[in-house]
Each structure stands twice: as C-alpha cells, then as structure tokens.
Amino acid sequence: MAGGNTADGAASNVVESYDPQTNTWSTAASMPTARAQIASGVINNVAYFAGGYAGSSGLSVVESLSLPAITDTTTTTTAAGATTTTSTASTTTTTLTGTVTLNFTPGWNLVGNSANGTLDVAAALGDAAKVTTVWKWVASSAKWAFYTPSLVGQALTDYATSKGYDVLTTIGGGEGFWVNAKEPFTAQLPAGSSVYSASFQGMAPGWNLIAVGDNPTPSGFNRTLSLTPPAAGDIPLNVITLWAWDAAQMNWYFYAPGLEKNGTLASYIASKSYLDFGIRTLDPATGFWVNVPADTSGTTTTSGATTTSTSASTTTTAAATTTTTTAASTTSSTTTSTSTTSATTTTTSTATTTTISAPPCVYAINPAGSDFGADGGSNWFAVTATNSPCLIQEWTPNPSQNWITNVYKYGMSNGNGYVNLTVLANAGAAARNGVVTVVWPANAIGVNHNVNQAGANPFQGAVNGTWGGTCNFDFGPVSVSGTFAMTVDANGGVSGTYLGDESGMITGSVNAGSGGLAATTSGGGYGGISWSGTFNANPLRGNGQWTDSGFCSGTWATN
C-alpha cells in the first residue's frame, strides 16, 4: 500500500507492506515523492510508482523503491514437542518472451541486452550490408571487445589483436553495447528472465556499460543500488554519472545524483547542451554508461575537524566531502542542517564538490563516405567528438589504398577537425572501394569514411558525325543539316560542338550500363537541341534523334 492522502488532505509518501504469514502490516521506506491516486507495481522486489497527484498538481514522474525480500515461514513440530521454524526468501522473476526489439538507425547506436540470456553477436548482427562494427566495454580490463561482419575467423582475431581489442562473440545478460549501423534494421533480444536493477548492487568502481529490464528512471536506478533503502527524500551517491545515447539526436542523456542532490542538475544539463531524461526511463532496449565511485557502498567518506565549544550543550562538526573523476567541469554546493533537542544543538556543514566526466569517447564523421567518378577528385569530411569531455587530438586518418592520396587533418579544435583526401583517376572499367580509418587512442572507438570510385566509361573517346532534319514553320517546312564533334570522358560526360543551321554546344552523358545518350545544347538558331540515342563500343559508334523547341526534329549518326 503506497501514498494516498492524510487526514488534512495532503499527499502522503508512506509505503506499508502486509505479511500474510504473520497477518501484520509494517512500514517500508517511503516513496521519494508524496502522491495520491497513483499506479504502482512490484517487479523483482522493486516497487514502481507512476503518476498520481500532489495536491491538485498532476505528476508525470516514475520512481522506484527497493523492497525487502518476501519470507515464507514453515513451522514443524516433532513428536517430542520440539518446534523448528524455517524461513525462505522468495523473489518474483519477470520473464521476457523475446518481444523486446532493438531498433537500429544508420550511425552509432547504444543498446543493451536486458534479458538473462546470451546474445550471439554473429548470428544477430552478422549482416555486413547492415552492420559495420559492434563494440562492448569490458570493465574488468578497461578495454574494448570488437566485432565486424566483414572479417571472419583468424582475420578478425588478427585485426582485433593488432588494435589491442578482445574479439567480441557474445553479449551477456545485463551488458550494453555499441552498434555502428549502415542502414535501419531490427534485432530481437534473447528470451529469458529480465535483468533487474538490484542485481547491479556492488558494481565495480569505474565505467560500466550495462542494461536492465525493469524500466527504472535514472534516479530510481541509483536508489536501487543502495544495499539499505535510503530514507525518504534522500538521494544516495551510488553512481557519479549515468549516460544514455540518443542516436537520432546524436546527443547524450545525462544524470548525476550529486547534482540532483544540490538542485543544479537541470542547469548543468542546459549548460552542456545534453538531453534531460525527464520522465524517460532506462527501457529494456537501452544500453547506458554508469560511472561508479570507488566507495561502492554508495556513501562518501568525510574528513574534517570536530570542535567542542566551552558550552557542553553545543557541538559543531565541519566536514569537507570531495568526489573526484577525470576533469571536465565542477559544481559545488554547501548545505547546513540543524537538529534541536531539549538542551543540545548540533550543526553540520558539508561542502560537496563533484567533478563530472563522460564515458569513453565516441566520435562521429560526416559525411560517412565519398563517391567519386572515374576521373577522381578531392573531398573532405568532418570529425566530431560526440561528448564534450572527449577532448582528444591524437586521432590519425589512415587510407587503406594507395589511390587515396593527400590525406591530412586540419582545423583541429578540442578533438574536432576535418580530413582532406584526394582520389586518383581510375583507368579501369571496374569500380573500386576503400576507406579512410580515423584512429584514436585505445579508449575511443574508431570509425571509417568509405571511399567509392566508379570505373571508367567504356564509351569514352571522340566521335564525329552528321545530323539533319526538318523545321516546320508557318511558311512551310525547311530542311536543316550540319556536322558535330563529340567527346565522351571516363565518367560518361559528353561535350562538343555542332555546326550548320543550328550551331551550338553539346553537353550530356552516356550511361555505361545501357549505352544511352541524353544531351542538351546551348546556342542554336531556334533554341537548345535535345539529343537522344545509343552508342556502341568497339568501335565507338552511335545514332539517335534530336528535337529543337517543337519546331525542328531529325536524326544524327556518327561517321
């Protein structure tokens, strides 16, 4: 039983539980927010409270609260009159039936396996047309495990070893992972029991990439990590920061209990242009980063001096508390609380400094690839750090083919910059492909810029010919004719001139697949001529039709 209204009409945050074994009610830890007319439920001994009212104000937040395990008691009396009582803790398990779908969009996706079953990476994400790479953070060794469907067997092992990665084969229950997708697609999580938030109590200090299936809010997840349920209104510091990636917005959702505790979370998020979780939960398809403090009990060690005044009735304690991670930004606050008994006043002043850091770096490139004609050319792409603390400038662009030349970075600022590249002409008829790999230090994920180049057009060369036809005027038909000289380049582009009654320039293209000619002209006595027809290679010959503004038409043919 939770919430409701008190005798004076105010919303209550009291939570009470009933034990059918003893037929008694007891008071549990209070809800974080007092409310009435709520929706609630219990999954894996975690209670969830949604909506409701605080007075006349409607609430849209969802909160969670860890509950003590339910105990089943069995009493046995022997013939001799001895009595034995056995207590067994029971839990409720939520089962996922394989209906949780992971939805991927082109680019980087941070997702998770919230089922207590193993996801086979090659089976689920082995389509090279859809997936570029898959990455999992191994917290115990602080390194990446890597998979790409473009490499198999020993080739995958050799590549991963050369980069200092582990080979990624499975995603365990409760693990988050990155997928760099080429196109939109979906994948199913394995069926199994849900991984619940309380299973991460005692998580290893440092960065952890995880997933849960009980759909908590970030604040609720932080509270659930407490071994002992916190008091009503208290915000424990079980995590330093929590991050979830939004692929569509290419930005981070951010939560920090230390900032929530001192009331500066919203302003910090706004100052960094992060996304506010608001009422968003950590749903079963979401993978998220958690930075856990070294003090895994969820409390912060304090140090300070205690002074007892000459008056025996007054004691003052001053303590300084500091939470330190890698430097990115700092928020400070000071809180003072006073409690009074009959003759004693105790004042505690606590200064808290929280330094925020972001998860291991993820970079993005734009555009994802470059397309060149057979003649080659130059292009550039941007390299962007997707989270601001990843201020790393040591990344290097490496081309995979010697026909990708003049590759260098420029415009560097706070880990962001640009890469220039030049592609040489392709004399062969076949298209070719390569990549420029942007490489960072070991704690960052590298990405590829795909380079595609068309093969040379088989119709390239110079052709000469004649054209002729008729123009129909009010005073009667008039015969027109002339000559032309055209050139088809390696990319199929047409250029040239034609002479005669309709003199002008020729521009257009020849498609290597069909041999079709589509061309337009400038100049001409009555307007621009449109040419159409086909070419035959070996030898290069062609013929077709031409029209001019509806007045004239005729045919053309090479010599």
Coordinates of C-alpha atoms in Angstrom, one line a residue:
M1 CA 0.0 0.0 0.0
A2 CA 1.5 3.3 -1.0
G3 CA 0.7 7.0 -0.9
G4 CA -2.8 8.5 -0.6
N5 CA -4.0 11.5 1.4
T6 CA -3.5 12.2 5.0
A7 CA -6.4 13.4 7.3
D8 CA -5.7 17.0 6.4
G9 CA -5.8 16.2 2.6
A10 CA -2.1 16.4 2.0
A11 CA -0.4 13.8 -0.3
S12 CA 1.5 11.0 1.6
N13 CA 4.7 9.2 0.8
V14 CA 4.2 6.3 3.3
V15 CA 4.6 2.8 2.0
E16 CA 3.3 -0.2 4.0
S17 CA 3.6 -3.9 3.4
Y18 CA 1.5 -6.8 4.6
D19 CA 2.9 -10.2 5.7
P20 CA 0.3 -12.9 5.3
Q21 CA 2.4 -15.3 7.4
T22 CA 2.1 -13.2 10.5
N23 CA -1.0 -11.2 9.5
T24 CA 0.8 -8.0 10.3
W25 CA 1.5 -4.7 8.5
S26 CA 4.8 -2.9 8.6
T27 CA 6.1 0.4 7.3
A28 CA 8.7 0.2 4.5
A29 CA 11.0 3.0 3.2
S30 CA 8.9 6.0 2.0
M31 CA 8.3 6.9 -1.7
P32 CA 10.7 9.6 -2.9
T33 CA 7.7 11.8 -3.8
A34 CA 4.5 12.1 -1.9
R35 CA 1.5 11.4 -4.1
A36 CA -2.1 10.1 -4.2
Q37 CA -4.1 8.2 -6.9
I38 CA -1.0 6.5 -8.2
A39 CA -0.4 3.5 -10.4
S40 CA 2.1 1.0 -8.8
G41 CA 3.5 -2.4 -9.2
V42 CA 6.3 -4.7 -8.0
I43 CA 8.9 -6.4 -10.1
N44 CA 11.8 -8.4 -8.6
N45 CA 11.2 -6.8 -5.2
V46 CA 11.4 -3.3 -6.6
A47 CA 8.2 -1.2 -6.3
Y48 CA 7.4 1.3 -9.1
F49 CA 5.2 4.3 -8.6
A50 CA 3.8 6.2 -11.6
G51 CA 1.8 9.4 -12.0
G52 CA -0.7 10.5 -9.4
Y53 CA -1.3 13.9 -7.7
A54 CA 0.4 16.0 -5.2
G55 CA -2.4 18.2 -4.1
S56 CA -4.1 19.5 -7.2
S57 CA -0.9 19.1 -9.3
G58 CA -0.7 16.0 -11.6
L59 CA 2.7 14.2 -11.6
S60 CA 4.3 12.6 -14.7
V61 CA 7.3 11.0 -13.0
V62 CA 8.0 7.3 -12.4
E63 CA 10.0 6.3 -9.3
S64 CA 11.2 3.1 -7.8
L65 CA 11.9 1.7 -4.4
S66 CA 13.7 -1.4 -3.3
L67 CA 11.7 -3.7 -1.0
P68 CA 12.9 -6.4 1.4
A69 CA 12.6 -10.0 0.2
I70 CA 9.3 -11.7 1.0
T71 CA 9.9 -14.5 3.5
D72 CA 8.0 -17.8 3.5
T73 CA 7.9 -19.4 7.0
T74 CA 7.3 -23.1 7.7
T75 CA 6.8 -24.5 11.2
T76 CA 7.3 -28.2 12.0
T77 CA 6.5 -29.8 15.4
T78 CA 8.1 -33.2 16.2
A79 CA 6.5 -35.9 18.3
A80 CA 8.7 -34.9 21.2
G81 CA 7.2 -31.4 21.1
A82 CA 10.3 -29.7 19.5
T83 CA 9.4 -26.9 17.1
T84 CA 11.6 -26.0 14.0
T85 CA 10.9 -22.8 12.0
T86 CA 12.3 -22.4 8.5
S87 CA 12.3 -19.1 6.7
T88 CA 12.9 -19.0 2.9
A89 CA 13.3 -15.8 0.9
S90 CA 11.3 -15.7 -2.3
T91 CA 11.6 -13.4 -5.2
T92 CA 9.5 -12.7 -8.3
T93 CA 11.0 -13.1 -11.7
T94 CA 9.9 -11.2 -14.8
T95 CA 10.2 -13.2 -18.0
L96 CA 11.0 -11.6 -21.4
T97 CA 9.3 -13.6 -24.1
G98 CA 11.5 -12.4 -27.0
T99 CA 9.3 -9.4 -27.8
V100 CA 12.0 -6.8 -26.9
T101 CA 13.2 -5.4 -30.2
L102 CA 16.4 -3.4 -30.8
N103 CA 15.8 -0.7 -33.4
F104 CA 18.9 0.5 -35.2
T105 CA 19.4 3.6 -37.2
P106 CA 22.3 4.5 -39.5
G107 CA 25.3 5.5 -37.4
W108 CA 26.1 4.8 -33.8
N109 CA 23.5 3.0 -31.6
L110 CA 23.9 2.3 -27.8
V111 CA 21.7 -0.6 -26.9
G112 CA 21.6 -3.4 -24.3
N113 CA 20.7 -7.0 -23.6
S114 CA 18.3 -6.7 -20.7
A115 CA 17.4 -10.4 -20.8
N116 CA 19.2 -13.0 -18.7
G117 CA 20.3 -14.9 -21.8
T118 CA 23.2 -14.7 -24.2
L119 CA 23.0 -12.8 -27.5
D120 CA 25.1 -14.4 -30.2
V121 CA 26.7 -11.4 -31.9
A122 CA 27.5 -13.1 -35.3
A123 CA 24.0 -14.6 -35.5
A124 CA 22.2 -11.4 -34.6
L125 CA 24.5 -8.7 -36.1
G126 CA 26.4 -10.6 -38.8
D127 CA 24.9 -9.0 -41.9
A128 CA 27.7 -6.9 -43.5
A129 CA 25.1 -5.0 -45.5
K130 CA 23.6 -3.7 -42.3
V131 CA 26.4 -3.6 -39.7
T132 CA 29.8 -2.0 -39.8
T133 CA 31.1 -2.8 -36.3
V134 CA 29.9 -3.9 -32.8
W135 CA 31.7 -2.9 -29.6
K136 CA 31.4 -4.0 -25.9
W137 CA 33.2 -2.4 -23.0
V138 CA 35.0 -4.9 -20.7
A139 CA 35.1 -3.1 -17.4
S140 CA 37.3 -5.7 -15.7
S141 CA 40.1 -5.0 -18.1
A142 CA 39.1 -1.5 -19.2
K143 CA 39.3 -2.4 -22.9
W144 CA 37.0 -2.9 -25.9
A145 CA 35.8 -6.2 -27.3
F146 CA 35.3 -5.8 -31.1
Y147 CA 33.3 -7.5 -33.9
T148 CA 32.8 -6.7 -37.6
P149 CA 30.9 -8.9 -40.1
S150 CA 33.4 -8.0 -42.8
L151 CA 36.1 -10.1 -41.1
V152 CA 35.8 -13.8 -40.0
G153 CA 37.9 -16.4 -38.2
Q154 CA 41.6 -15.7 -37.9
A155 CA 41.3 -12.4 -39.9
L156 CA 39.0 -11.0 -37.2
T157 CA 41.3 -12.3 -34.4
D158 CA 44.4 -10.8 -36.0
Y159 CA 42.8 -7.4 -36.6
A160 CA 41.4 -7.2 -33.0
T161 CA 44.8 -8.2 -31.5
S162 CA 46.7 -5.6 -33.6
K163 CA 44.4 -2.9 -32.1
G164 CA 44.6 -4.2 -28.6
Y165 CA 40.9 -5.3 -28.6
D166 CA 39.3 -8.5 -27.5
V167 CA 37.2 -10.5 -30.1
L168 CA 33.5 -10.0 -29.3
T169 CA 31.4 -13.1 -29.7
T170 CA 28.6 -12.8 -27.2
I171 CA 26.6 -10.1 -25.3
G172 CA 25.7 -11.4 -21.8
G173 CA 22.6 -10.5 -19.9
G174 CA 22.8 -7.0 -18.4
E175 CA 25.5 -5.9 -20.8
G176 CA 25.3 -2.8 -23.1
F177 CA 26.9 -2.5 -26.4
W178 CA 27.5 -0.1 -29.4
V179 CA 26.5 -1.0 -33.0
N180 CA 27.6 1.1 -35.9
A181 CA 24.8 0.5 -38.4
K182 CA 24.9 1.1 -42.2
E183 CA 21.1 1.1 -42.6
P184 CA 17.9 0.8 -40.5
F185 CA 17.2 -2.7 -39.2
T186 CA 15.9 -4.5 -36.1
A187 CA 17.1 -7.4 -34.0
Q188 CA 15.5 -9.4 -31.2
L189 CA 16.8 -9.9 -27.7
P190 CA 17.0 -13.5 -26.5
A191 CA 14.1 -14.8 -24.4
G192 CA 14.7 -15.1 -20.7
S193 CA 14.2 -13.6 -17.3
S194 CA 14.7 -9.9 -17.0
V195 CA 17.9 -8.5 -15.6
Y196 CA 16.8 -6.2 -12.8
S197 CA 18.5 -3.1 -11.3
A198 CA 19.1 -4.5 -7.9
S199 CA 21.5 -7.2 -9.5
F200 CA 24.0 -4.4 -10.0
Q201 CA 24.4 -3.6 -6.3
G202 CA 28.1 -3.8 -5.6
M203 CA 29.1 -2.9 -9.2
A204 CA 32.8 -2.5 -9.9
P205 CA 34.1 1.1 -9.5
G206 CA 34.8 3.0 -12.7
W207 CA 33.0 2.8 -16.1
N208 CA 30.4 0.1 -16.6
L209 CA 28.3 -0.3 -19.8
I210 CA 25.1 -2.1 -18.8
A211 CA 21.3 -2.7 -19.4
V212 CA 18.4 -3.5 -17.2
G213 CA 14.9 -4.9 -17.9
D214 CA 12.9 -3.4 -15.0
N215 CA 12.5 0.0 -16.7
P216 CA 13.7 2.3 -13.9
T217 CA 14.3 6.0 -14.1
P218 CA 17.9 7.0 -13.7
S219 CA 17.1 8.3 -10.2
G220 CA 15.3 5.1 -9.3
F221 CA 18.2 3.0 -10.6
N222 CA 20.6 5.0 -8.4
R223 CA 18.4 4.4 -5.3
T224 CA 18.0 0.7 -6.1
L225 CA 21.8 0.3 -5.9
S226 CA 21.6 1.0 -2.1
L227 CA 22.0 -2.1 0.0
T228 CA 19.8 -0.5 2.6
P229 CA 16.8 1.5 1.2
P230 CA 17.6 5.3 1.7
A231 CA 15.4 7.5 3.8
A232 CA 12.5 9.4 2.2
G233 CA 13.9 12.4 0.2
D234 CA 17.5 11.2 0.5
I235 CA 19.4 10.9 -2.8
P236 CA 22.3 8.4 -2.4
L237 CA 25.5 8.8 -4.3
N238 CA 25.7 5.2 -5.6
V239 CA 26.8 6.5 -9.1
I240 CA 28.8 9.6 -10.2
T241 CA 27.1 9.9 -13.6
L242 CA 24.8 8.0 -15.9
W243 CA 24.7 8.4 -19.7
A244 CA 22.4 7.1 -22.4
W245 CA 23.0 7.9 -26.1
D246 CA 20.2 9.1 -28.4
A247 CA 21.1 8.0 -32.0
A248 CA 18.5 10.2 -33.7
Q249 CA 19.7 13.4 -31.9
M250 CA 23.3 12.3 -31.7
N251 CA 23.5 13.5 -28.2
W252 CA 23.7 12.2 -24.6
Y253 CA 21.0 11.9 -22.0
F254 CA 22.7 12.7 -18.7
Y255 CA 22.1 12.2 -14.9
A256 CA 24.2 12.8 -11.9
P257 CA 22.7 12.2 -8.4
G258 CA 25.3 14.6 -6.8
L259 CA 23.8 17.4 -9.0
E260 CA 20.3 16.3 -8.4
K261 CA 21.0 16.4 -4.6
N262 CA 22.1 20.0 -4.7
G263 CA 19.5 21.2 -7.2
T264 CA 21.8 22.0 -10.1
L265 CA 21.2 19.0 -12.4
A266 CA 18.9 20.9 -14.8
S267 CA 21.1 23.9 -15.1
Y268 CA 24.2 21.7 -15.7
I269 CA 22.4 19.8 -18.4
A270 CA 21.4 23.0 -20.1
S271 CA 24.9 24.5 -19.9
K272 CA 26.4 21.4 -21.6
S273 CA 23.5 21.1 -24.2
Y274 CA 22.9 17.5 -23.0
L275 CA 19.5 15.9 -23.0
D276 CA 17.4 15.7 -19.8
F277 CA 15.9 12.3 -19.0
G278 CA 12.8 14.0 -17.6
I279 CA 10.3 11.1 -17.4
R280 CA 12.3 8.9 -19.8
T281 CA 13.2 5.5 -18.3
L282 CA 16.0 3.1 -18.9
D283 CA 13.9 0.8 -21.1
P284 CA 14.9 -2.8 -21.8
A285 CA 16.4 -1.9 -25.2
T286 CA 18.7 0.8 -23.8
G287 CA 22.4 0.4 -23.0
F288 CA 23.8 3.0 -20.7
W289 CA 27.1 4.0 -19.1
V290 CA 27.4 4.2 -15.3
N291 CA 30.5 5.7 -13.6
V292 CA 30.7 4.1 -10.1
P293 CA 32.6 5.8 -7.3
A294 CA 35.4 3.9 -5.6
D295 CA 33.3 3.8 -2.5
T296 CA 30.9 1.1 -3.7
S297 CA 28.8 1.3 -0.6
G298 CA 27.1 4.4 -2.0
T299 CA 28.3 6.6 0.8
T300 CA 31.0 9.2 0.7
T301 CA 33.9 9.3 3.2
T302 CA 34.2 12.6 5.0
S303 CA 37.1 14.1 6.8
G304 CA 37.3 17.1 8.9
A305 CA 37.9 18.6 12.3
T306 CA 35.5 18.4 15.3
T307 CA 35.4 21.2 17.8
T308 CA 33.6 21.1 21.1
S309 CA 32.8 24.6 22.5
T310 CA 33.1 25.6 26.1
S311 CA 29.4 25.2 26.4
A312 CA 28.7 21.4 26.9
S313 CA 25.3 21.7 25.2
T314 CA 26.6 22.7 21.8
T315 CA 28.7 20.6 19.4
T316 CA 29.8 21.8 15.9
T317 CA 31.1 19.5 13.2
A318 CA 32.6 20.7 9.9
A319 CA 33.3 18.2 7.1
A320 CA 34.5 18.5 3.6
T321 CA 33.4 15.9 1.0
T322 CA 35.0 15.6 -2.4
T323 CA 34.2 13.2 -5.3
T324 CA 36.9 13.2 -8.0
T325 CA 36.9 11.8 -11.5
T326 CA 38.7 13.0 -14.6
A327 CA 38.4 16.7 -15.0
A328 CA 35.7 18.1 -17.2
S329 CA 33.6 20.5 -15.1
T330 CA 32.9 21.3 -11.4
T331 CA 29.8 22.1 -9.5
S332 CA 29.9 23.0 -5.8
S333 CA 27.3 23.4 -3.1
T334 CA 27.1 23.9 0.7
T335 CA 24.2 22.6 2.8
T336 CA 23.6 23.2 6.5
S337 CA 21.2 21.2 8.7
T338 CA 20.2 21.9 12.4
S339 CA 18.6 19.5 14.8
T340 CA 17.4 20.6 18.3
T341 CA 16.8 18.5 21.4
S342 CA 15.9 19.7 24.9
A343 CA 19.3 21.2 25.6
T344 CA 21.6 20.3 22.7
T345 CA 22.1 21.9 19.3
T346 CA 24.2 20.1 16.6
T347 CA 25.1 21.9 13.4
T348 CA 26.7 20.1 10.5
S349 CA 28.1 22.0 7.5
T350 CA 29.1 19.9 4.4
A351 CA 30.8 21.3 1.3
T352 CA 30.5 18.9 -1.7
T353 CA 32.5 19.2 -4.9
T354 CA 31.5 16.9 -7.8
T355 CA 33.7 16.7 -10.9
I356 CA 31.8 15.3 -13.9
S357 CA 33.4 13.1 -16.6
A358 CA 32.0 11.5 -19.7
P359 CA 32.1 7.8 -20.8
P360 CA 34.9 6.5 -23.1
C361 CA 34.9 8.6 -26.2
V362 CA 32.7 8.0 -29.3
Y363 CA 33.4 10.1 -32.4
A364 CA 31.3 10.7 -35.4
I365 CA 32.2 11.6 -39.0
N366 CA 30.1 13.5 -41.6
P367 CA 29.6 12.6 -44.3
A368 CA 30.0 8.8 -43.8
G369 CA 31.5 8.4 -47.3
S370 CA 32.6 10.0 -50.5
D371 CA 31.7 9.0 -54.1
F372 CA 34.0 9.8 -57.0
G373 CA 33.8 9.4 -60.7
A374 CA 36.5 7.7 -62.7
D375 CA 38.4 11.0 -63.1
G376 CA 38.9 11.2 -59.3
G377 CA 39.0 14.4 -57.4
S378 CA 39.2 15.8 -53.8
N379 CA 36.8 15.9 -50.8
W380 CA 36.8 16.4 -47.1
F381 CA 34.8 15.2 -44.1
A382 CA 34.3 16.4 -40.5
V383 CA 35.4 14.5 -37.4
T384 CA 33.3 15.4 -34.2
A385 CA 33.6 14.3 -30.6
T386 CA 30.0 13.4 -29.6
N387 CA 30.5 14.2 -26.0
S388 CA 32.4 17.3 -24.9
P389 CA 34.9 15.9 -22.4
C390 CA 36.4 13.7 -25.1
L391 CA 38.9 16.4 -25.9
I392 CA 41.4 14.2 -27.6
Q393 CA 43.5 15.5 -30.5
E394 CA 45.7 12.5 -31.2
W395 CA 43.5 10.8 -33.8
T396 CA 45.0 10.0 -37.2
P397 CA 43.4 9.4 -40.6
N398 CA 44.8 6.3 -42.4
P399 CA 43.9 5.5 -46.1
S400 CA 43.5 1.8 -47.0
Q401 CA 44.5 2.1 -50.7
N402 CA 47.4 3.9 -52.4
W403 CA 45.0 5.6 -54.9
I404 CA 43.6 7.5 -51.9
T405 CA 46.2 10.2 -51.5
N406 CA 46.9 13.6 -49.9
V407 CA 45.2 12.6 -46.7
Y408 CA 45.7 15.0 -43.8
K409 CA 43.8 16.6 -40.9
Y410 CA 43.3 20.3 -40.4
G411 CA 41.2 22.8 -38.4
M412 CA 41.8 20.9 -35.1
S413 CA 39.9 22.2 -32.0
N414 CA 39.0 20.3 -28.8
G415 CA 39.2 16.9 -30.6
N416 CA 37.2 18.1 -33.6
G417 CA 38.5 18.7 -37.0
Y418 CA 38.5 17.9 -40.7
V419 CA 40.2 15.4 -43.1
N420 CA 41.1 16.1 -46.7
L421 CA 41.5 13.4 -49.3
T422 CA 42.3 13.1 -53.0
V423 CA 41.4 10.2 -55.2
L424 CA 43.4 9.4 -58.4
A425 CA 41.8 8.7 -61.7
N426 CA 40.5 5.2 -62.3
A427 CA 41.6 3.9 -65.7
G428 CA 39.9 0.5 -65.3
A429 CA 36.3 -0.3 -66.2
A430 CA 35.6 -1.8 -62.7
A431 CA 34.6 0.4 -59.7
R432 CA 36.8 0.3 -56.6
N433 CA 36.3 0.9 -52.9
G434 CA 38.5 1.9 -50.0
V435 CA 38.3 3.6 -46.6
V436 CA 40.0 6.3 -44.6
T437 CA 40.1 5.0 -41.0
V438 CA 40.2 7.6 -38.3
V439 CA 42.2 6.1 -35.4
W440 CA 42.1 7.2 -31.8
P441 CA 43.7 6.1 -28.5
A442 CA 42.6 2.7 -27.1
N443 CA 39.6 4.1 -25.1
A444 CA 37.9 5.6 -28.1
I445 CA 36.0 3.9 -31.0
G446 CA 37.5 4.4 -34.4
V447 CA 35.3 4.9 -37.5
N448 CA 35.7 4.5 -41.3
H449 CA 35.0 7.0 -44.0
N450 CA 34.1 4.9 -47.1
V451 CA 35.6 5.9 -50.4
N452 CA 33.8 4.7 -53.6
Q453 CA 35.0 5.4 -57.2
A454 CA 33.3 4.5 -60.4
G455 CA 35.1 2.6 -63.2
A456 CA 36.0 4.3 -66.5
N457 CA 33.1 4.5 -69.0
P458 CA 33.7 2.1 -71.9
F459 CA 32.2 4.5 -74.4
Q460 CA 34.9 7.2 -73.8
G461 CA 36.5 8.7 -76.8
A462 CA 36.0 11.2 -79.6
V463 CA 33.3 10.7 -82.3
N464 CA 32.3 12.8 -85.3
G465 CA 29.1 12.6 -87.3
T466 CA 26.4 14.4 -89.2
W467 CA 22.9 15.5 -88.4
G468 CA 19.8 16.5 -90.5
G469 CA 16.1 17.1 -90.3
T470 CA 13.2 19.5 -90.9
C471 CA 11.9 22.7 -89.3
N472 CA 8.2 23.3 -89.7
F473 CA 7.3 27.0 -90.0
D474 CA 4.1 28.9 -90.9
F475 CA 5.5 29.5 -94.4
G476 CA 6.4 25.8 -94.8
P477 CA 9.0 23.1 -94.0
V478 CA 12.7 23.9 -94.2
S479 CA 15.5 21.4 -94.4
V480 CA 18.4 21.8 -91.9
S481 CA 21.6 19.9 -91.5
G482 CA 25.2 20.0 -90.2
T483 CA 28.1 18.2 -88.6
F484 CA 29.2 17.5 -85.0
A485 CA 32.3 16.5 -83.0
M486 CA 31.7 15.0 -79.5
T487 CA 33.9 13.5 -76.8
V488 CA 32.8 11.0 -74.1
D489 CA 35.0 11.2 -71.0
A490 CA 35.9 8.5 -68.4
N491 CA 32.8 9.4 -66.3
G492 CA 30.4 9.3 -69.3
G493 CA 30.2 13.0 -69.7
V494 CA 29.5 14.3 -73.2
S495 CA 31.0 17.6 -74.6
G496 CA 31.5 19.0 -78.1
T497 CA 30.1 21.3 -80.8
Y498 CA 27.9 21.0 -83.8
L499 CA 27.8 23.2 -86.9
G500 CA 25.2 24.0 -89.5
D501 CA 21.8 25.7 -89.4
E502 CA 21.6 25.2 -85.6
S503 CA 25.1 25.8 -84.4
G504 CA 25.9 25.3 -80.7
M505 CA 27.5 23.4 -77.9
I506 CA 26.7 19.8 -76.8
T507 CA 26.6 18.6 -73.1
G508 CA 25.2 15.5 -71.6
S509 CA 26.2 11.9 -70.6
V510 CA 26.5 8.4 -71.8
N511 CA 25.4 5.6 -69.4
A512 CA 27.9 2.7 -69.4
G513 CA 25.1 0.3 -68.4
S514 CA 22.7 1.0 -71.3
G515 CA 24.8 3.0 -73.7
G516 CA 22.1 5.6 -73.8
L517 CA 22.9 9.3 -74.7
A518 CA 21.0 12.1 -73.1
A519 CA 22.3 15.5 -74.1
T520 CA 21.3 19.1 -74.3
T521 CA 22.8 22.1 -76.1
S522 CA 23.2 25.8 -76.0
G523 CA 23.3 28.2 -79.0
G524 CA 21.3 27.1 -82.0
G525 CA 19.1 29.2 -84.2
Y526 CA 15.8 28.5 -82.6
G527 CA 16.8 27.2 -79.1
G528 CA 18.6 24.4 -77.4
I529 CA 18.6 21.0 -79.2
S530 CA 17.9 17.8 -77.1
W531 CA 19.8 14.7 -78.3
S532 CA 19.0 11.1 -77.6
G533 CA 20.2 7.7 -78.8
T534 CA 22.6 4.9 -78.2
F535 CA 26.3 4.3 -78.5
N536 CA 28.1 1.0 -79.4
A537 CA 31.6 0.5 -78.0
N538 CA 34.4 -1.2 -80.0
P539 CA 34.3 0.6 -82.3
L540 CA 32.6 3.7 -80.8
R541 CA 29.6 4.4 -83.0
G542 CA 26.2 5.9 -82.3
N543 CA 22.9 7.2 -83.7
G544 CA 19.7 8.7 -82.5
Q545 CA 17.2 11.6 -82.7
W546 CA 17.2 15.3 -82.0
T547 CA 14.5 17.9 -81.4
D548 CA 14.5 21.7 -81.1
S549 CA 11.8 23.6 -79.2
G550 CA 9.0 21.7 -81.0
F551 CA 9.8 23.3 -84.4
C552 CA 12.5 21.1 -85.6
S553 CA 13.4 17.4 -85.4
G554 CA 15.7 14.9 -87.2
T555 CA 18.3 12.2 -86.7
W556 CA 22.1 12.1 -86.1
A557 CA 24.7 9.4 -86.7
T558 CA 28.4 9.0 -86.3
N559 CA 30.7 8.8 -89.3

